[in-house]
Coordinates of C-alpha atoms in Angstrom, one line a residue:
M1 CA -7.5 -13.0 -5.8
K2 CA -10.6 -12.1 -7.7
R3 CA -10.0 -11.7 -11.4
T4 CA -11.6 -8.8 -13.2
L5 CA -13.0 -9.2 -16.7
L6 CA -10.0 -7.4 -18.1
A7 CA -7.6 -9.7 -16.2
I8 CA -9.4 -12.8 -17.5
L9 CA -9.2 -11.6 -21.1
A10 CA -5.6 -10.6 -20.8
A11 CA -4.7 -14.0 -19.2
S12 CA -6.3 -15.8 -22.1
L13 CA -4.3 -13.8 -24.6
F14 CA -1.1 -14.5 -22.8
N15 CA -1.8 -18.1 -22.0
L16 CA -0.5 -19.5 -25.3
G17 CA 3.0 -18.1 -24.6
C18 CA 3.1 -18.4 -20.8
H19 CA 1.3 -21.5 -19.6
G20 CA 3.9 -23.9 -21.0
L21 CA 6.8 -22.3 -19.1
Q22 CA 7.5 -25.6 -17.3
N23 CA 7.8 -27.6 -20.5
Q24 CA 11.0 -28.7 -22.2
P25 CA 12.4 -26.2 -24.7
N26 CA 11.3 -26.6 -28.2
R27 CA 14.6 -27.6 -29.7
F28 CA 13.4 -27.6 -33.3
A29 CA 10.9 -24.7 -33.7
S30 CA 11.4 -24.8 -37.4
K31 CA 12.0 -27.8 -39.6
D32 CA 15.7 -27.4 -40.1
K33 CA 17.0 -25.0 -37.4
P34 CA 17.7 -25.8 -33.8
T35 CA 17.0 -23.4 -30.9
I36 CA 18.7 -22.6 -27.7
R37 CA 17.2 -21.1 -24.5
V38 CA 19.0 -18.1 -22.9
A39 CA 17.9 -16.9 -19.5
T40 CA 18.6 -14.5 -16.6
F41 CA 17.7 -15.1 -13.0
N42 CA 18.3 -13.0 -9.9
V43 CA 18.5 -15.9 -7.4
S44 CA 18.9 -13.9 -4.1
M45 CA 21.6 -16.4 -3.0
E46 CA 23.5 -14.0 -0.8
A47 CA 24.1 -13.7 3.0
T48 CA 20.9 -11.9 4.0
N49 CA 18.9 -14.9 2.7
Y50 CA 20.7 -17.3 5.1
K51 CA 20.4 -16.3 8.7
L52 CA 23.7 -17.9 9.8
T53 CA 25.2 -14.9 11.6
D54 CA 24.2 -11.5 12.9
N55 CA 27.5 -10.1 11.7
L56 CA 26.9 -9.5 8.0
D57 CA 30.4 -8.0 7.6
A58 CA 31.8 -11.4 8.4
S59 CA 29.4 -13.5 6.4
G60 CA 31.4 -13.9 3.2
N61 CA 31.2 -17.7 3.7
A62 CA 27.4 -17.8 4.3
L63 CA 26.6 -19.1 0.8
T64 CA 29.2 -21.9 1.1
T65 CA 27.8 -22.9 4.5
A66 CA 24.2 -22.8 3.2
L67 CA 25.1 -24.9 0.1
Q68 CA 26.9 -27.5 2.2
S69 CA 24.1 -27.7 4.9
D70 CA 21.3 -29.0 2.5
Q71 CA 18.9 -27.2 4.9
F72 CA 17.7 -24.3 2.8
K73 CA 14.7 -25.2 0.7
Q74 CA 15.2 -21.9 -1.1
I75 CA 18.3 -23.3 -2.8
N76 CA 16.4 -26.5 -3.9
N77 CA 13.6 -24.4 -5.3
I78 CA 16.0 -22.2 -7.3
A79 CA 17.5 -25.4 -8.8
Q80 CA 14.1 -26.8 -9.5
I81 CA 13.1 -23.6 -11.4
I82 CA 16.2 -24.0 -13.5
Q83 CA 15.5 -27.7 -14.1
R84 CA 11.9 -26.8 -15.1
T85 CA 12.8 -24.1 -17.6
R86 CA 16.1 -25.8 -18.7
P87 CA 18.0 -22.8 -20.2
D88 CA 21.1 -23.6 -22.2
V89 CA 22.8 -20.4 -21.0
V90 CA 21.8 -18.7 -17.8
L91 CA 23.1 -15.7 -15.8
L92 CA 22.7 -15.9 -12.1
N93 CA 22.6 -12.5 -10.4
E94 CA 23.0 -12.2 -6.6
F95 CA 25.0 -15.4 -6.4
D96 CA 27.8 -14.4 -4.1
Y97 CA 31.3 -14.3 -5.7
I98 CA 33.5 -17.1 -4.2
A99 CA 36.8 -17.3 -6.0
D100 CA 37.2 -21.0 -5.3
P101 CA 34.5 -22.7 -7.5
E102 CA 34.5 -25.8 -5.2
Q103 CA 33.3 -23.6 -2.4
G104 CA 30.6 -21.9 -4.4
I105 CA 29.2 -22.5 -7.9
N106 CA 30.4 -26.1 -8.1
L107 CA 28.6 -26.9 -4.9
F108 CA 25.4 -25.5 -6.4
K109 CA 26.0 -27.4 -9.6
N110 CA 26.9 -30.8 -8.1
R111 CA 24.6 -30.9 -5.1
Y112 CA 21.5 -29.2 -6.6
L113 CA 21.4 -28.7 -10.3
E114 CA 22.8 -32.1 -11.1
V115 CA 20.4 -33.8 -8.7
S116 CA 16.8 -34.2 -9.5
Q117 CA 14.6 -31.7 -7.6
N118 CA 11.0 -32.9 -7.1
G119 CA 11.3 -35.4 -10.0
F120 CA 12.6 -33.0 -12.6
D121 CA 15.6 -34.0 -14.7
P122 CA 19.0 -32.9 -13.5
I123 CA 20.7 -30.3 -15.6
T124 CA 24.4 -30.0 -16.3
Y125 CA 26.5 -26.9 -17.2
P126 CA 30.1 -27.9 -18.1
Y127 CA 31.2 -24.2 -18.6
V128 CA 31.2 -21.5 -16.0
Y129 CA 32.4 -17.9 -16.0
L130 CA 32.8 -16.1 -12.7
A131 CA 35.0 -13.1 -11.8
P132 CA 35.3 -10.5 -9.0
V133 CA 32.8 -7.7 -8.6
N134 CA 32.9 -4.3 -6.9
T135 CA 30.3 -4.9 -4.2
G136 CA 31.7 -4.9 -0.7
V137 CA 35.2 -3.9 -1.9
K138 CA 36.6 -1.2 0.2
T139 CA 38.0 2.0 -1.3
P140 CA 41.2 3.6 0.1
I141 CA 39.1 6.5 1.3
M142 CA 38.4 5.7 5.0
G143 CA 37.7 7.7 8.1
E144 CA 34.9 9.0 10.2
N145 CA 33.5 11.4 7.5
A146 CA 34.2 9.3 4.5
R147 CA 31.3 8.7 2.1
L148 CA 32.8 6.6 -0.6
T149 CA 33.9 3.6 1.6
H150 CA 33.0 0.9 -0.9
F151 CA 33.0 0.7 -4.7
G152 CA 29.6 -1.0 -4.6
F153 CA 27.2 -1.6 -1.8
G154 CA 27.9 -4.8 0.1
H155 CA 28.8 -6.0 3.6
Y156 CA 31.7 -8.1 2.3
P157 CA 33.6 -8.5 -1.0
G158 CA 31.5 -10.4 -3.6
Q159 CA 28.1 -10.0 -2.0
Y160 CA 25.4 -9.8 -4.8
G161 CA 27.9 -11.2 -7.3
M162 CA 27.1 -13.0 -10.5
V163 CA 28.0 -16.2 -12.4
L164 CA 27.3 -17.4 -16.0
L165 CA 26.5 -21.1 -16.6
S166 CA 26.6 -22.5 -20.1
K167 CA 26.2 -25.9 -21.9
F168 CA 28.4 -24.5 -24.7
P169 CA 32.1 -23.7 -24.7
I170 CA 33.1 -20.2 -23.4
D171 CA 36.0 -18.4 -25.2
F172 CA 37.8 -17.5 -22.0
D173 CA 40.7 -15.9 -23.8
N174 CA 38.4 -13.2 -25.4
V175 CA 36.3 -12.3 -22.4
R176 CA 36.2 -8.6 -21.7
T177 CA 35.3 -7.1 -18.2
F178 CA 34.8 -3.5 -17.2
Q179 CA 34.9 -3.8 -13.4
H180 CA 37.4 -1.0 -13.0
F181 CA 36.3 1.5 -15.7
L182 CA 36.0 4.9 -14.0
W183 CA 32.7 6.6 -14.0
Q184 CA 34.3 10.0 -14.7
D185 CA 35.8 8.6 -17.9
M186 CA 32.4 8.3 -19.6
P187 CA 31.8 11.4 -21.7
N188 CA 28.7 13.4 -20.5
H189 CA 28.2 11.1 -17.6
L190 CA 25.5 11.8 -15.0
M191 CA 27.7 11.6 -11.9
P192 CA 26.4 14.1 -9.4
T193 CA 29.2 16.4 -8.6
K194 CA 27.3 19.2 -6.9
Q195 CA 24.3 19.2 -4.5
D196 CA 22.9 22.5 -3.0
G197 CA 26.1 24.2 -4.1
N198 CA 28.4 21.7 -2.6
S199 CA 30.4 18.9 -4.3
W200 CA 28.7 15.5 -3.8
Y201 CA 31.7 13.5 -5.0
A202 CA 34.9 15.2 -4.0
Q203 CA 37.7 15.1 -6.4
N204 CA 39.5 12.3 -4.6
E205 CA 36.2 10.3 -4.8
R206 CA 35.7 11.0 -8.5
D207 CA 39.2 9.9 -9.3
I208 CA 38.6 6.4 -8.1
M209 CA 34.8 5.9 -8.5
H210 CA 34.1 2.8 -10.7
L211 CA 31.1 3.0 -12.9
S212 CA 30.0 -0.6 -12.5
S213 CA 28.4 -1.4 -9.1
K214 CA 29.2 -5.1 -9.7
S215 CA 30.9 -5.5 -13.1
H216 CA 30.1 -5.6 -16.9
W217 CA 31.1 -8.8 -18.7
D218 CA 31.3 -9.6 -22.4
V219 CA 31.5 -13.4 -22.6
P220 CA 31.8 -15.1 -26.0
V221 CA 30.0 -18.4 -26.2
K222 CA 30.6 -20.9 -29.1
I223 CA 27.4 -22.6 -30.1
C224 CA 27.9 -25.0 -33.0
D225 CA 29.3 -22.8 -35.7
Q226 CA 27.9 -19.7 -34.3
Q227 CA 29.2 -17.2 -31.7
I228 CA 26.9 -15.3 -29.4
N229 CA 28.4 -12.9 -26.9
I230 CA 26.7 -12.7 -23.5
L231 CA 26.8 -9.1 -22.2
A232 CA 26.1 -9.5 -18.5
S233 CA 25.6 -7.0 -15.7
H234 CA 23.6 -6.0 -12.6
P235 CA 23.4 -2.2 -12.3
T236 CA 22.7 -0.7 -8.9
P237 CA 19.1 -0.1 -7.9
P238 CA 18.1 3.5 -8.6
V239 CA 17.0 4.1 -4.9
F240 CA 18.6 4.2 -1.4
D241 CA 20.1 7.6 -2.0
G242 CA 19.1 11.3 -1.5
P243 CA 18.0 14.1 -3.8
E244 CA 21.3 14.0 -5.6
D245 CA 20.0 10.7 -7.1
R246 CA 23.5 9.2 -7.2
N247 CA 22.2 5.6 -7.5
G248 CA 19.6 6.6 -10.2
R249 CA 22.3 8.3 -12.2
R250 CA 24.7 5.5 -11.8
N251 CA 22.0 3.0 -12.9
H252 CA 21.4 5.1 -16.0
D253 CA 25.1 5.2 -16.9
E254 CA 25.7 1.5 -16.2
I255 CA 23.0 0.8 -18.7
R256 CA 24.4 3.4 -21.0
L257 CA 27.7 1.5 -21.0
W258 CA 26.0 -1.3 -22.9
K259 CA 24.2 1.2 -25.2
D260 CA 27.5 2.8 -26.2
Y261 CA 29.3 -0.6 -26.3
I262 CA 27.0 -2.0 -29.0
S263 CA 26.8 1.2 -31.0
E264 CA 28.8 1.7 -34.2
T265 CA 30.3 5.0 -32.9
G266 CA 30.8 6.8 -29.6
N267 CA 32.6 4.0 -27.7
N268 CA 36.2 4.9 -28.3
Y269 CA 36.4 6.1 -24.7
L270 CA 35.7 2.6 -23.3
Y271 CA 38.6 0.5 -21.9
D272 CA 38.3 -2.9 -20.4
D273 CA 40.2 -4.3 -17.4
K274 CA 43.0 -5.5 -19.7
G275 CA 43.4 -2.1 -21.3
K276 CA 41.7 -2.9 -24.6
K277 CA 39.7 0.0 -25.9
G278 CA 36.6 0.3 -28.0
G279 CA 33.2 -1.3 -28.2
F280 CA 31.7 -4.6 -29.4
S281 CA 33.4 -6.1 -32.4
G282 CA 31.3 -9.2 -32.9
Q283 CA 28.0 -9.8 -34.7
S284 CA 25.5 -11.5 -32.3
F285 CA 24.9 -10.8 -28.6
V286 CA 22.4 -11.1 -25.8
I287 CA 22.3 -8.5 -23.0
L288 CA 21.4 -10.3 -19.8
G289 CA 20.8 -9.3 -16.2
D290 CA 18.8 -7.6 -13.5
L291 CA 19.0 -4.1 -14.9
N292 CA 16.9 -2.6 -12.1
A293 CA 15.1 -0.3 -14.5
S294 CA 11.7 0.0 -16.2
S295 CA 10.4 2.6 -18.6
V296 CA 6.9 2.5 -17.0
D297 CA 7.3 1.5 -13.3
G298 CA 9.7 2.2 -10.5
D299 CA 12.2 5.0 -9.8
A300 CA 14.8 4.6 -12.5
H301 CA 15.9 7.5 -14.7
P302 CA 13.2 7.9 -17.3
K303 CA 15.6 7.2 -20.2
A304 CA 17.7 4.5 -18.5
I305 CA 16.3 1.3 -20.0
S306 CA 15.0 3.0 -23.2
Q307 CA 18.6 3.4 -24.2
L308 CA 18.5 -0.3 -24.9
L309 CA 14.9 -1.0 -25.7
K310 CA 14.9 1.5 -28.5
H311 CA 18.4 0.7 -29.8
P312 CA 18.5 -0.3 -33.5
R313 CA 20.8 -3.2 -32.7
I314 CA 18.4 -4.7 -30.1
N315 CA 15.7 -7.2 -31.2
N316 CA 12.4 -5.3 -30.9
Y317 CA 10.3 -8.2 -29.6
L318 CA 7.4 -8.1 -27.2
A319 CA 8.3 -8.3 -23.6
P320 CA 8.2 -11.8 -22.1
T321 CA 5.1 -12.4 -19.9
S322 CA 3.6 -14.6 -17.3
N323 CA 0.2 -15.4 -15.8
G324 CA 1.6 -14.9 -12.3
G325 CA 2.9 -11.5 -13.0
L326 CA -0.4 -10.5 -14.6
L327 CA -2.4 -11.5 -11.5
N328 CA 0.2 -10.2 -9.0
K329 CA -0.7 -6.6 -9.9
P330 CA -4.0 -6.9 -11.9
Q331 CA -4.7 -3.2 -12.0
N332 CA -1.3 -2.4 -13.6
P333 CA -1.5 -2.5 -17.4
H334 CA 2.1 -3.7 -17.6
A335 CA 1.8 -6.4 -15.0
A336 CA 2.1 -9.4 -17.4
S337 CA 5.7 -8.4 -18.2
H338 CA 6.8 -7.8 -14.6
T339 CA 9.7 -9.9 -13.4
A340 CA 9.8 -8.8 -9.8
H341 CA 7.2 -9.4 -7.1
W342 CA 6.9 -5.7 -6.2
G343 CA 5.6 -5.0 -9.7
M344 CA 8.2 -4.0 -12.2
R345 CA 10.0 -5.3 -15.3
A346 CA 13.6 -5.4 -13.9
D347 CA 15.2 -8.4 -15.5
Y348 CA 16.0 -8.5 -19.2
V349 CA 17.1 -10.9 -22.0
L350 CA 17.7 -8.6 -25.0
P351 CA 19.1 -10.4 -28.1
S352 CA 20.6 -8.5 -30.9
A353 CA 18.5 -7.6 -33.9
D354 CA 20.2 -10.2 -36.2
L355 CA 18.9 -13.1 -34.0
T356 CA 15.6 -14.9 -34.7
L357 CA 13.4 -15.5 -31.7
T358 CA 10.9 -18.3 -31.5
N359 CA 9.5 -18.0 -27.9
S360 CA 10.0 -16.2 -24.6
G361 CA 8.5 -16.2 -21.1
V362 CA 8.8 -15.5 -17.4
F363 CA 8.7 -18.3 -14.9
W364 CA 5.9 -17.0 -12.7
P365 CA 3.0 -19.5 -12.4
A366 CA -0.3 -18.2 -11.2
K367 CA -1.5 -19.4 -7.8
D368 CA -3.6 -22.2 -9.3
E369 CA -0.8 -23.4 -11.7
D370 CA 1.8 -26.0 -11.2
G371 CA 5.0 -24.7 -9.6
A372 CA 3.3 -21.7 -7.9
E373 CA 4.8 -22.7 -4.5
L374 CA 8.2 -22.0 -5.9
V375 CA 7.5 -18.3 -6.3
A376 CA 5.1 -17.8 -3.3
D377 CA 7.5 -15.3 -1.7
R378 CA 11.2 -14.4 -1.5
S379 CA 11.9 -17.1 1.1
A380 CA 10.5 -19.7 -1.4
S381 CA 13.1 -18.7 -4.0
S382 CA 13.7 -15.0 -4.9
D383 CA 11.9 -11.7 -5.2
H384 CA 12.8 -11.9 -9.0
R385 CA 11.6 -14.4 -11.6
L386 CA 13.6 -16.3 -14.2
V387 CA 13.2 -14.7 -17.7
W388 CA 14.0 -16.7 -20.9
V389 CA 14.1 -16.4 -24.6
D390 CA 14.5 -19.1 -27.3
I391 CA 16.8 -18.2 -30.2
E392 CA 16.9 -20.0 -33.5
L393 CA 20.4 -20.9 -34.6
Q394 CA 21.4 -20.2 -38.2
V395 CA 22.8 -23.7 -38.7
D396 CA 21.4 -26.9 -40.0
K397 CA 20.2 -29.2 -37.2
S398 CA 22.1 -32.1 -38.7
Q399 CA 25.3 -30.1 -38.1
C400 CA 24.5 -29.1 -34.6
A401 CA 24.0 -31.7 -31.9
L402 CA 22.2 -30.2 -28.9

């Protein structure tokens, strides 16, 4: 790809923050304070990536089979990207939900992450959070003319699931999930109830429709003497629908859930899967995930992601960037901050405003940089890129062994 003068200039400006993506994290960015790296990565580790059967409805075990086979270079490459960037906490989107960890996430940990990939140091995550998601889960509304047949798109329960890996203890007793929160219970929701004079979602559909296409998790992580809550989700893509824009509206409201959750008021309507009401009660958080929305590219509702990017409790830092993203769409002025190969910022690491950031980036090497083969196309790893942020802890390094 021939670089324009503008691209060369932009690449040089971004080089300082992006070229060292494969380096070890800077544990002590300041003299006295340690840092941790928090990341999100849509890994595309679901059935359609592993051509093991033509019957997708029966491929709920595809990931287990693929992990056990040691025949899919894509899985090794995903592990290598994680070993290169070395996040301390990482959310994996599109990692199929498998209730038995020994048949899913532990296979990935033991056989890939904890084994050197291409000479890079193994990486260990002692703490894991995984839980059911709505994708592929059938609704009780069935029949020839039924439209709401699943709570979230998927050929089998758990497809496009997610899992959180952490080097630090997770406070499992205080995790909150919002898998079953009803869309109609959000005040002033955008659910399309009429299209061309006819109801899109009939009353019996509205009565059971979950807001979250996968789930929304609030996972407290204990890091030294500090707690940081991971707010994880994967809203539906705002496409694959009709003029009623049901997916675009759902994407907006899935993102809005987090906006309301972290706000000081306006969240009394929220209830989690255990019945607890209200919003976020902690101090520090990081919103993680493939949010499938951009304020400048794509088909999302124009105000969807702005709800978070302009929120006073969100750290207003410059978007993470990469040389690979910049050169992937050189005519797009926002290309350096893209996180998906088709040209969009879709994946986010959004720390709360009280947290101090020291560095950020997107793992997307340019074609002439080390590791470029790992992101050559979706079959190499994923159609998304790993995004990371380094956070300075407010503890003395002598009191925090990392």
